[in-house]
PDB file of C-alpha atoms in Angstrom:
ATOM      1  CA  MET V1363     -12.585   0.056  -3.500  1.00  0.00           C
ATOM      2  CA  SER V1364     -11.469  -3.130  -2.328  1.00  0.00           C
ATOM      3  CA  ASN V1365     -10.853  -3.910   1.031  1.00  0.00           C
ATOM      4  CA  TYR V1366      -7.606  -5.367   1.005  1.00  0.00           C
ATOM      5  CA  LYS V1367      -4.670  -4.086   2.560  1.00  0.00           C
ATOM      6  CA  LEU V1368      -2.370  -1.980   0.823  1.00  0.00           C
ATOM      7  CA  SER V1369       0.422  -3.970   1.310  1.00  0.00           C
ATOM      8  CA  LYS V1370      -0.932  -6.668  -0.797  1.00  0.00           C
ATOM      9  CA  TYR V1371      -0.800  -4.203  -3.613  1.00  0.00           C
ATOM     10  CA  ILE V1372       2.659  -3.295  -3.294  1.00  0.00           C
ATOM     11  CA  ALA V1373       4.474  -4.975  -6.325  1.00  0.00           C
ATOM     12  CA  VAL V1374       8.053  -4.349  -4.711  1.00  0.00           C
ATOM     13  CA  ASP V1375      10.016  -6.860  -2.197  1.00  0.00           C
ATOM     14  CA  LEU V1376       9.304  -6.251   1.521  1.00  0.00           C
ATOM     15  CA  THR V1377      10.376  -7.883   4.822  1.00  0.00           C
ATOM     16  CA  ALA V1378       7.554  -8.768   7.104  1.00  0.00           C
ATOM     17  CA  ASP V1379       8.613  -5.940   9.278  1.00  0.00           C
ATOM     18  CA  GLN V1380       8.195  -3.783   6.716  1.00  0.00           C
ATOM     19  CA  ILE V1381       4.626  -5.155   5.750  1.00  0.00           C
ATOM     20  CA  ALA V1382       4.133  -4.505   9.867  1.00  0.00           C
ATOM     21  CA  MET V1383       4.747  -1.185   9.127  1.00  0.00           C
ATOM     22  CA  VAL V1384       2.536  -0.849   5.647  1.00  0.00           C
ATOM     23  CA  ASP V1385      -0.053  -1.661   8.062  1.00  0.00           C
ATOM     24  CA  VAL V1386       0.061   0.240  10.551  1.00  0.00           C
ATOM     25  CA  ILE V1387       0.236   3.968   8.479  1.00  0.00           C
ATOM     26  CA  GLU V1388      -3.122   2.194   6.975  1.00  0.00           C
ATOM     27  CA  ALA V1389      -4.638   2.268   9.938  1.00  0.00           C
ATOM     28  CA  GLU V1390      -3.389   5.483  11.314  1.00  0.00           C
ATOM     29  CA  PHE V1391      -4.437   6.992   8.438  1.00  0.00           C
ATOM     30  CA  SER V1392      -7.985   5.481   8.494  1.00  0.00           C
ATOM     31  CA  LYS V1393      -8.624   6.163  12.055  1.00  0.00           C
ATOM     32  CA  ALA V1394      -7.726   9.995  11.241  1.00  0.00           C
ATOM     33  CA  GLY V1395     -10.473   9.476   8.393  1.00  0.00           C
ATOM     34  CA  LEU V1396      -7.988  10.132   4.968  1.00  0.00           C
ATOM     35  CA  SER V1397      -7.775   8.328   2.252  1.00  0.00           C
ATOM     36  CA  ARG V1398      -6.412   5.164   1.480  1.00  0.00           C
ATOM     37  CA  TYR V1399      -4.977   6.808  -1.746  1.00  0.00           C
ATOM     38  CA  LEU V1400      -2.849   9.440   0.440  1.00  0.00           C
ATOM     39  CA  ALA V1401      -2.470   6.208   2.792  1.00  0.00           C
ATOM     40  CA  ALA V1402      -0.528   4.901  -0.028  1.00  0.00           C
ATOM     41  CA  ALA V1403       1.247   7.842  -0.689  1.00  0.00           C
ATOM     42  CA  ALA V1404       2.540   8.043   2.954  1.00  0.00           C
ATOM     43  CA  VAL V1405       3.874   4.444   2.533  1.00  0.00           C
ATOM     44  CA  ALA V1406       5.959   5.746  -0.475  1.00  0.00           C
ATOM     45  CA  ASN V1407       7.533   8.686   0.968  1.00  0.00           C
ATOM     46  CA  SER V1408       8.105   6.345   4.556  1.00  0.00           C
ATOM     47  CA  MET V1409       9.783   3.613   1.884  1.00  0.00           C
ATOM     48  CA  LYS V1410      12.325   6.716   0.943  1.00  0.00           C
ATOM     49  CA  GLU V1411      12.753   8.120   3.931  1.00  0.00           C
ATOM     50  CA  SER V1412      13.342   5.323   6.182  1.00  0.00           C
ATOM     51  CA  LYS V1413      12.552   1.984   4.398  1.00  0.00           C
ATOM     52  CA  LEU V1414       9.664   1.826   6.529  1.00  0.00           C
ATOM     53  CA  ASP V1415      12.085   1.171   9.494  1.00  0.00           C
ATOM     54  CA  PRO V1416      10.682   3.092  12.727  1.00  0.00           C
ATOM     55  CA  SER V1417      14.319   2.731  14.234  1.00  0.00           C
ATOM     56  CA  GLU V1418      16.304   4.984  11.278  1.00  0.00           C
ATOM     57  CA  SER V1419      18.085   8.055  12.109  1.00  0.00           C
ATOM     58  CA  PHE V1420      19.987  10.587  10.394  1.00  0.00           C
ATOM     59  CA  TYR V1421      21.841  12.578  12.244  1.00  0.00           C
ATOM     60  CA  GLY V1422      23.595  15.288   9.637  1.00  0.00           C
ATOM     61  CA  LYS V1423      26.851  15.235   7.611  1.00  0.00           C
ATOM     62  CA  LYS V1424      28.590  17.261  10.443  1.00  0.00           C
ATOM     63  CA  TYR V1425      27.754  15.320  13.914  1.00  0.00           C
ATOM     64  CA  LYS V1426      30.114  12.596  13.634  1.00  0.00           C
ATOM     65  CA  THR V1427      33.055  15.396  12.772  1.00  0.00           C
ATOM     66  CA  THR V1428      31.971  18.004  15.134  1.00  0.00           C
ATOM     67  CA  GLY V1429      29.490  17.292  17.598  1.00  0.00           C
ATOM     68  CA  VAL V1430      27.598  19.908  16.207  1.00  0.00           C
ATOM     69  CA  LYS V1431      23.849  18.344  14.695  1.00  0.00           C
ATOM     70  CA  THR V1432      22.949  19.873  11.494  1.00  0.00           C
ATOM     71  CA  GLU V1433      19.755  17.558  11.669  1.00  0.00           C
ATOM     72  CA  ASP V1434      18.101  15.227  13.665  1.00  0.00           C
ATOM     73  CA  SER V1435      15.750  13.477  12.301  1.00  0.00           C
ATOM     74  CA  VAL V1436      14.064   9.776  13.416  1.00  0.00           C
ATOM     75  CA  GLY V1437      11.441   7.262  12.818  1.00  0.00           C
ATOM     76  CA  LEU V1438       9.288   6.054   9.930  1.00  0.00           C
ATOM     77  CA  PHE V1439       8.948   9.635   8.075  1.00  0.00           C
ATOM     78  CA  MET V1440      12.145  10.880   9.542  1.00  0.00           C
ATOM     79  CA  LEU V1441      10.596  13.427  11.867  1.00  0.00           C
ATOM     80  CA  ASN V1442      13.458  16.279  12.332  1.00  0.00           C
ATOM     81  CA  SER V1443      13.586  17.582  16.096  1.00  0.00           C
ATOM     82  CA  MET V1444      15.788  20.656  15.241  1.00  0.00           C
ATOM     83  CA  ALA V1445      14.432  24.372  14.225  1.00  0.00           C
ATOM     84  CA  ARG V1446      10.718  23.920  13.253  1.00  0.00           C
ATOM     85  CA  GLY V1447      11.236  20.589  12.354  1.00  0.00           C
ATOM     86  CA  LEU V1448       7.986  18.318  12.774  1.00  0.00           C
ATOM     87  CA  GLY V1449       9.730  16.328  15.526  1.00  0.00           C
ATOM     88  CA  SER V1450      10.480  19.460  17.725  1.00  0.00           C
ATOM     89  CA  ASP V1451       7.157  19.111  20.004  1.00  0.00           C
ATOM     90  CA  MET V1452       7.706  15.470  19.582  1.00  0.00           C
ATOM     91  CA  PRO V1453       7.598  13.982  23.891  1.00  0.00           C
ATOM     92  CA  LYS V1454      10.866  12.759  25.425  1.00  0.00           C
ATOM     93  CA  GLY V1455      10.390  10.148  28.365  1.00  0.00           C
ATOM     94  CA  ALA V1456      11.854   6.927  29.587  1.00  0.00           C
ATOM     95  CA  GLN V1457       8.327   5.474  28.706  1.00  0.00           C
ATOM     96  CA  TYR V1458       9.535   5.365  24.877  1.00  0.00           C
ATOM     97  CA  PRO V1459      12.260   3.287  22.638  1.00  0.00           C
ATOM     98  CA  LYS V1460      15.976   5.447  23.286  1.00  0.00           C
ATOM     99  CA  GLY V1461      13.465   7.737  25.343  1.00  0.00           C
ATOM    100  CA  ASP V1462      11.785   9.551  22.042  1.00  0.00           C
ATOM    101  CA  SER V1463       8.475   8.775  21.304  1.00  0.00           C
ATOM    102  CA  ARG V1464       9.428   9.528  18.159  1.00  0.00           C
ATOM    103  CA  TYR V1465      10.503   5.788  17.833  1.00  0.00           C
ATOM    104  CA  VAL V1466       7.340   4.381  18.357  1.00  0.00           C
ATOM    105  CA  PRO V1467       5.608   4.034  15.128  1.00  0.00           C
ATOM    106  CA  GLU V1468       1.673   4.869  15.880  1.00  0.00           C
ATOM    107  CA  LEU V1469       3.123   8.027  17.023  1.00  0.00           C
ATOM    108  CA  ASN V1470       5.228   8.741  14.137  1.00  0.00           C
ATOM    109  CA  ALA V1471       2.920   8.542  11.929  1.00  0.00           C
ATOM    110  CA  ARG V1472       0.144  10.308  14.169  1.00  0.00           C
ATOM    111  CA  ARG V1473       2.132  13.779  13.992  1.00  0.00           C
ATOM    112  CA  ILE V1474       2.244  12.967  10.060  1.00  0.00           C
ATOM    113  CA  ILE V1475      -1.345  13.067  10.238  1.00  0.00           C
ATOM    114  CA  ARG V1476      -1.165  16.082  12.444  1.00  0.00           C
ATOM    115  CA  GLU V1477       0.509  18.130  10.040  1.00  0.00           C
ATOM    116  CA  ILE V1478      -1.538  17.494   7.190  1.00  0.00           C
ATOM    117  CA  LYS V1479      -4.854  17.923   8.604  1.00  0.00           C
ATOM    118  CA  ASN V1480      -3.538  21.589   9.613  1.00  0.00           C
ATOM    119  CA  LEU V1481      -2.319  22.638   6.463  1.00  0.00           C
ATOM    120  CA  LYS V1482      -5.002  23.428   4.154  1.00  0.00           C
ATOM    121  CA  VAL V1483      -3.223  24.432   1.214  1.00  0.00           C
ATOM    122  CA  ALA V1484      -2.126  20.621   1.637  1.00  0.00           C
ATOM    123  CA  ARG V1485      -5.546  19.147   2.015  1.00  0.00           C
ATOM    124  CA  GLU V1486      -6.785  20.713  -1.223  1.00  0.00           C
ATOM    125  CA  ALA V1487      -3.644  19.770  -3.111  1.00  0.00           C
ATOM    126  CA  PHE V1488      -4.342  16.053  -2.013  1.00  0.00           C
ATOM    127  CA  ALA V1489      -8.208  16.698  -2.940  1.00  0.00           C
ATOM    128  CA  LEU V1490      -7.099  17.464  -6.706  1.00  0.00           C
ATOM    129  CA  ALA V1491      -4.976  14.796  -7.159  1.00  0.00           C
ATOM    130  CA  ASP V1492      -8.137  12.504  -5.432  1.00  0.00           C
ATOM    131  CA  ALA V1493      -6.900   8.782  -6.180  1.00  0.00           C
ATOM    132  CA  ASN V1494      -3.913   9.434  -8.158  1.00  0.00           C
ATOM    133  CA  ILE V1495      -1.079   8.207  -5.671  1.00  0.00           C
ATOM    134  CA  PRO V1496       1.954   8.871  -7.687  1.00  0.00           C
ATOM    135  CA  GLU V1497       1.434  12.606  -7.286  1.00  0.00           C
ATOM    136  CA  LEU V1498      -0.558  12.232  -4.312  1.00  0.00           C
ATOM    137  CA  ALA V1499       3.074  10.871  -2.845  1.00  0.00           C
ATOM    138  CA  ALA V1500       4.949  14.107  -4.792  1.00  0.00           C
ATOM    139  CA  LEU V1501       2.527  16.710  -3.132  1.00  0.00           C
ATOM    140  CA  PHE V1502       2.959  14.834   0.548  1.00  0.00           C
ATOM    141  CA  ALA V1503       6.745  15.120  -0.297  1.00  0.00           C
ATOM    142  CA  LYS V1504       6.434  19.078  -0.708  1.00  0.00           C
ATOM    143  CA  TYR V1505       3.787  20.163   1.495  1.00  0.00           C
ATOM    144  CA  ILE V1506       4.508  17.312   4.495  1.00  0.00           C
ATOM    145  CA  GLU V1507       8.217  16.247   4.130  1.00  0.00           C
ATOM    146  CA  LYS V1508       9.738  19.371   2.488  1.00  0.00           C
ATOM    147  CA  PRO V1509      13.337  16.865   1.695  1.00  0.00           C
ATOM    148  CA  GLY V1510      16.119  19.030   0.016  1.00  0.00           C
ATOM    149  CA  GLU V1511      16.464  19.569  -3.385  1.00  0.00           C
ATOM    150  CA  LEU V1512      12.137  19.746  -4.041  1.00  0.00           C
ATOM    151  CA  ASP V1513      11.581  19.401  -7.124  1.00  0.00           C
ATOM    152  CA  LYS V1514      14.204  16.081  -7.654  1.00  0.00           C
ATOM    153  CA  SER V1515      12.869  14.359  -4.506  1.00  0.00           C
ATOM    154  CA  MET V1516       8.958  15.017  -5.925  1.00  0.00           C
ATOM    155  CA  HIS V1517       9.840  13.242  -9.015  1.00  0.00           C
ATOM    156  CA  GLU V1518      12.019  10.363  -6.761  1.00  0.00           C
ATOM    157  CA  ARG V1519       8.754  10.003  -5.002  1.00  0.00           C
ATOM    158  CA  ARG V1520       6.546  10.053  -7.910  1.00  0.00           C
ATOM    159  CA  GLU V1521       8.552   7.342  -9.948  1.00  0.00           C
ATOM    160  CA  LEU V1522       8.475   5.557  -6.232  1.00  0.00           C
ATOM    161  CA  ALA V1523       4.708   5.457  -5.994  1.00  0.00           C
ATOM    162  CA  ALA V1524       4.120   4.342  -9.025  1.00  0.00           C
ATOM    163  CA  GLU V1525       6.785   1.380  -8.799  1.00  0.00           C
ATOM    164  CA  MET V1526       4.880   0.679  -5.384  1.00  0.00           C
ATOM    165  CA  PHE V1527       1.441   0.580  -6.696  1.00  0.00           C
ATOM    166  CA  PRO V1528       1.362   0.290 -10.097  1.00  0.00           C
ATOM    167  CA  THR V1529      -2.474  -1.249 -10.174  1.00  0.00           C
ATOM    168  CA  GLY V1530      -3.719   0.939  -7.827  1.00  0.00           C
ATOM    169  CA  ILE V1531      -5.308  -0.114  -5.097  1.00  0.00           C
ATOM    170  CA  ASP V1532      -9.021  -0.112  -6.616  1.00  0.00           C
ATOM    171  CA  GLY V1533     -10.834  -3.041  -8.296  1.00  0.00           C
ATOM    172  CA  LEU V1534     -10.470  -6.803  -7.935  1.00  0.00           C
ATOM    173  CA  PHE V1535      -7.502  -8.475  -5.171  1.00  0.00           C
ATOM    174  CA  LEU V1536      -4.400  -8.716  -7.797  1.00  0.00           C
ATOM    175  CA  PRO V1537      -2.165 -10.178  -5.264  1.00  0.00           C
ATOM    176  CA  SER V1538       1.770  -8.785  -6.267  1.00  0.00           C
ATOM    177  CA  SER V1539       5.095 -10.489  -6.408  1.00  0.00           C
ATOM    178  CA  THR V1540       6.246  -9.266  -3.377  1.00  0.00           C
ATOM    179  CA  ALA V1541       8.129 -11.026   0.041  1.00  0.00           C
ATOM    180  CA  ARG V1542       5.068 -11.532   2.682  1.00  0.00           C
ATOM    181  CA  GLY V1543       6.791 -13.342   5.011  1.00  0.00           C
ATOM    182  CA  SER V1544       7.231 -16.936   3.356  1.00  0.00           C
ATOM    183  CA  SER V1545       9.222 -17.917   1.369  1.00  0.00           C
ATOM    184  CA  SER V1546       6.599 -18.773  -1.782  1.00  0.00           C
ATOM    185  CA  GLN V1547       3.069 -18.106  -2.510  1.00  0.00           C
ATOM    186  CA  THR V1548       0.296 -20.142  -4.001  1.00  0.00           C
ATOM    187  CA  GLU V1549      -2.894 -20.442  -5.725  1.00  0.00           C
ATOM    188  CA  PRO V1550      -5.821 -20.623  -4.306  1.00  0.00           C
ATOM    189  CA  GLU V1551      -7.242 -24.258  -5.573  1.00  0.00           C
ATOM    190  CA  PRO V1552     -10.295 -24.309  -7.387  1.00  0.00           C
ATOM    191  CA  GLU V1553     -13.828 -24.764  -5.175  1.00  0.00           C
ATOM    192  CA  ALA V1554     -15.370 -28.153  -6.022  1.00  0.00           C
ATOM    193  CA  PRO V1555     -18.707 -28.377  -8.216  1.00  0.00           C
ATOM    194  CA  SER V1556     -21.620 -27.840  -5.893  1.00  0.00           C
ATOM    195  CA  THR V1557     -24.284 -30.941  -5.388  1.00  0.00           C
ATOM    196  CA  ALA V1558     -26.895 -28.825  -7.559  1.00  0.00           C
ATOM    197  CA  SER V1559     -24.163 -28.333  -9.899  1.00  0.00           C
ATOM    198  CA  LYS V1560     -23.484 -31.620 -10.689  1.00  0.00           C
ATOM    199  CA  MET V1561     -27.006 -32.181 -11.088  1.00  0.00           C
ATOM    200  CA  LEU V1562     -27.421 -29.746 -13.508  1.00  0.00           C
ATOM    201  CA  ARG V1563     -24.501 -31.506 -15.677  1.00  0.00           C
ATOM    202  CA  TRP V1564     -25.696 -35.068 -14.961  1.00  0.00           C
ATOM    203  CA  GLY V1565     -29.516 -33.942 -16.625  1.00  0.00           C
ATOM    204  CA  LEU V1566     -27.986 -31.816 -19.437  1.00  0.00           C
ATOM    205  CA  GLY V1567     -25.929 -35.090 -20.068  1.00  0.00           C
ATOM    206  CA  LEU V1568     -28.827 -37.059 -20.247  1.00  0.00           C
ATOM    207  CA  CYS V1569     -30.833 -34.384 -22.631  1.00  0.00           C
ATOM    208  CA  VAL V1570     -28.352 -34.586 -25.218  1.00  0.00           C
ATOM    209  CA  GLY V1571     -27.477 -38.488 -25.232  1.00  0.00           C
ATOM    210  CA  GLY V1572     -31.563 -38.907 -25.677  1.00  0.00           C
ATOM    211  CA  LEU V1573     -31.322 -36.153 -28.178  1.00  0.00           C
ATOM    212  CA  VAL V1574     -28.622 -38.160 -30.075  1.00  0.00           C
ATOM    213  CA  VAL V1575     -30.318 -41.874 -29.783  1.00  0.00           C
ATOM    214  CA  THR V1576     -33.672 -39.825 -31.271  1.00  0.00           C
ATOM    215  CA  ALA V1577     -31.455 -38.470 -34.094  1.00  0.00           C
ATOM    216  CA  ALA V1578     -29.732 -41.708 -34.763  1.00  0.00           C
ATOM    217  CA  LEU V1579     -33.100 -43.575 -34.775  1.00  0.00           C
ATOM    218  CA  ARG V1580     -35.022 -41.354 -36.883  1.00  0.00           C
ATOM    219  CA  HIS V1581     -32.137 -41.797 -39.556  1.00  0.00           C
ATOM    220  CA  ARG V1582     -32.021 -45.290 -39.523  1.00  0.00           C
ATOM    221  CA  ALA V1583     -35.867 -45.360 -40.010  1.00  0.00           C
ATOM    222  CA  LYS V1584     -35.685 -43.087 -42.807  1.00  0.00           C
ATOM    223  CA  MET V1585     -33.036 -45.137 -44.255  1.00  0.00           C
ATOM    224  CA  LYS V1586     -34.932 -48.168 -43.986  1.00  0.00           C
ATOM    225  CA  GLY V1587     -37.950 -46.124 -45.698  1.00  0.00           C
ATOM    226  CA  GLU V1588     -36.141 -45.351 -48.732  1.00  0.00           C
ATOM    227  CA  LEU V1589     -34.725 -48.825 -49.654  1.00  0.00           C
TER     228      LEU V1589
END
């Protein structure tokens, strides 16, 4: 497997801030001993949930009109603090942005990872999907995110993962056409030939030249002998 960052294989345009969040997710999954394939699936789910924006929040359709929350979801993976949502046990306090640890991207990702490690059925399903990132993304939605309209959501995340990682994350480095915090990308310059390479080429040139001259002299001598 390539050691290049996951963000190098994403084939959709991302901002520098979004790429930074991809790196956060990859780093947290790596520290937890989870596969890079699963990290890629998590990236696709975070893209669907929050557009990879740790400051994202959603309080439900009825919140503004009635003052009654139908949902209280925050951060990279939109952790819901209501009922038995994954954000219900996330700490609060003045040390966190807006007093809520769900806004800290590393902590948001770690809560998701804790859920993965707590759910044997999820781990078994992920193991069967192995390196299939689109399928892992769909299973991530089913077992971890649990969005509404599950079948539709799984299909959407499967397609999004395929769009984001069309070449997978194995093999040779294959840079995508995404924005990398700059307006353009330049192709690497070819390496200059080494001194040994130059000497080898010079020697081969002499040999070939000598053979050509020898052949010409033999042909000339043959012609003279026939006259």
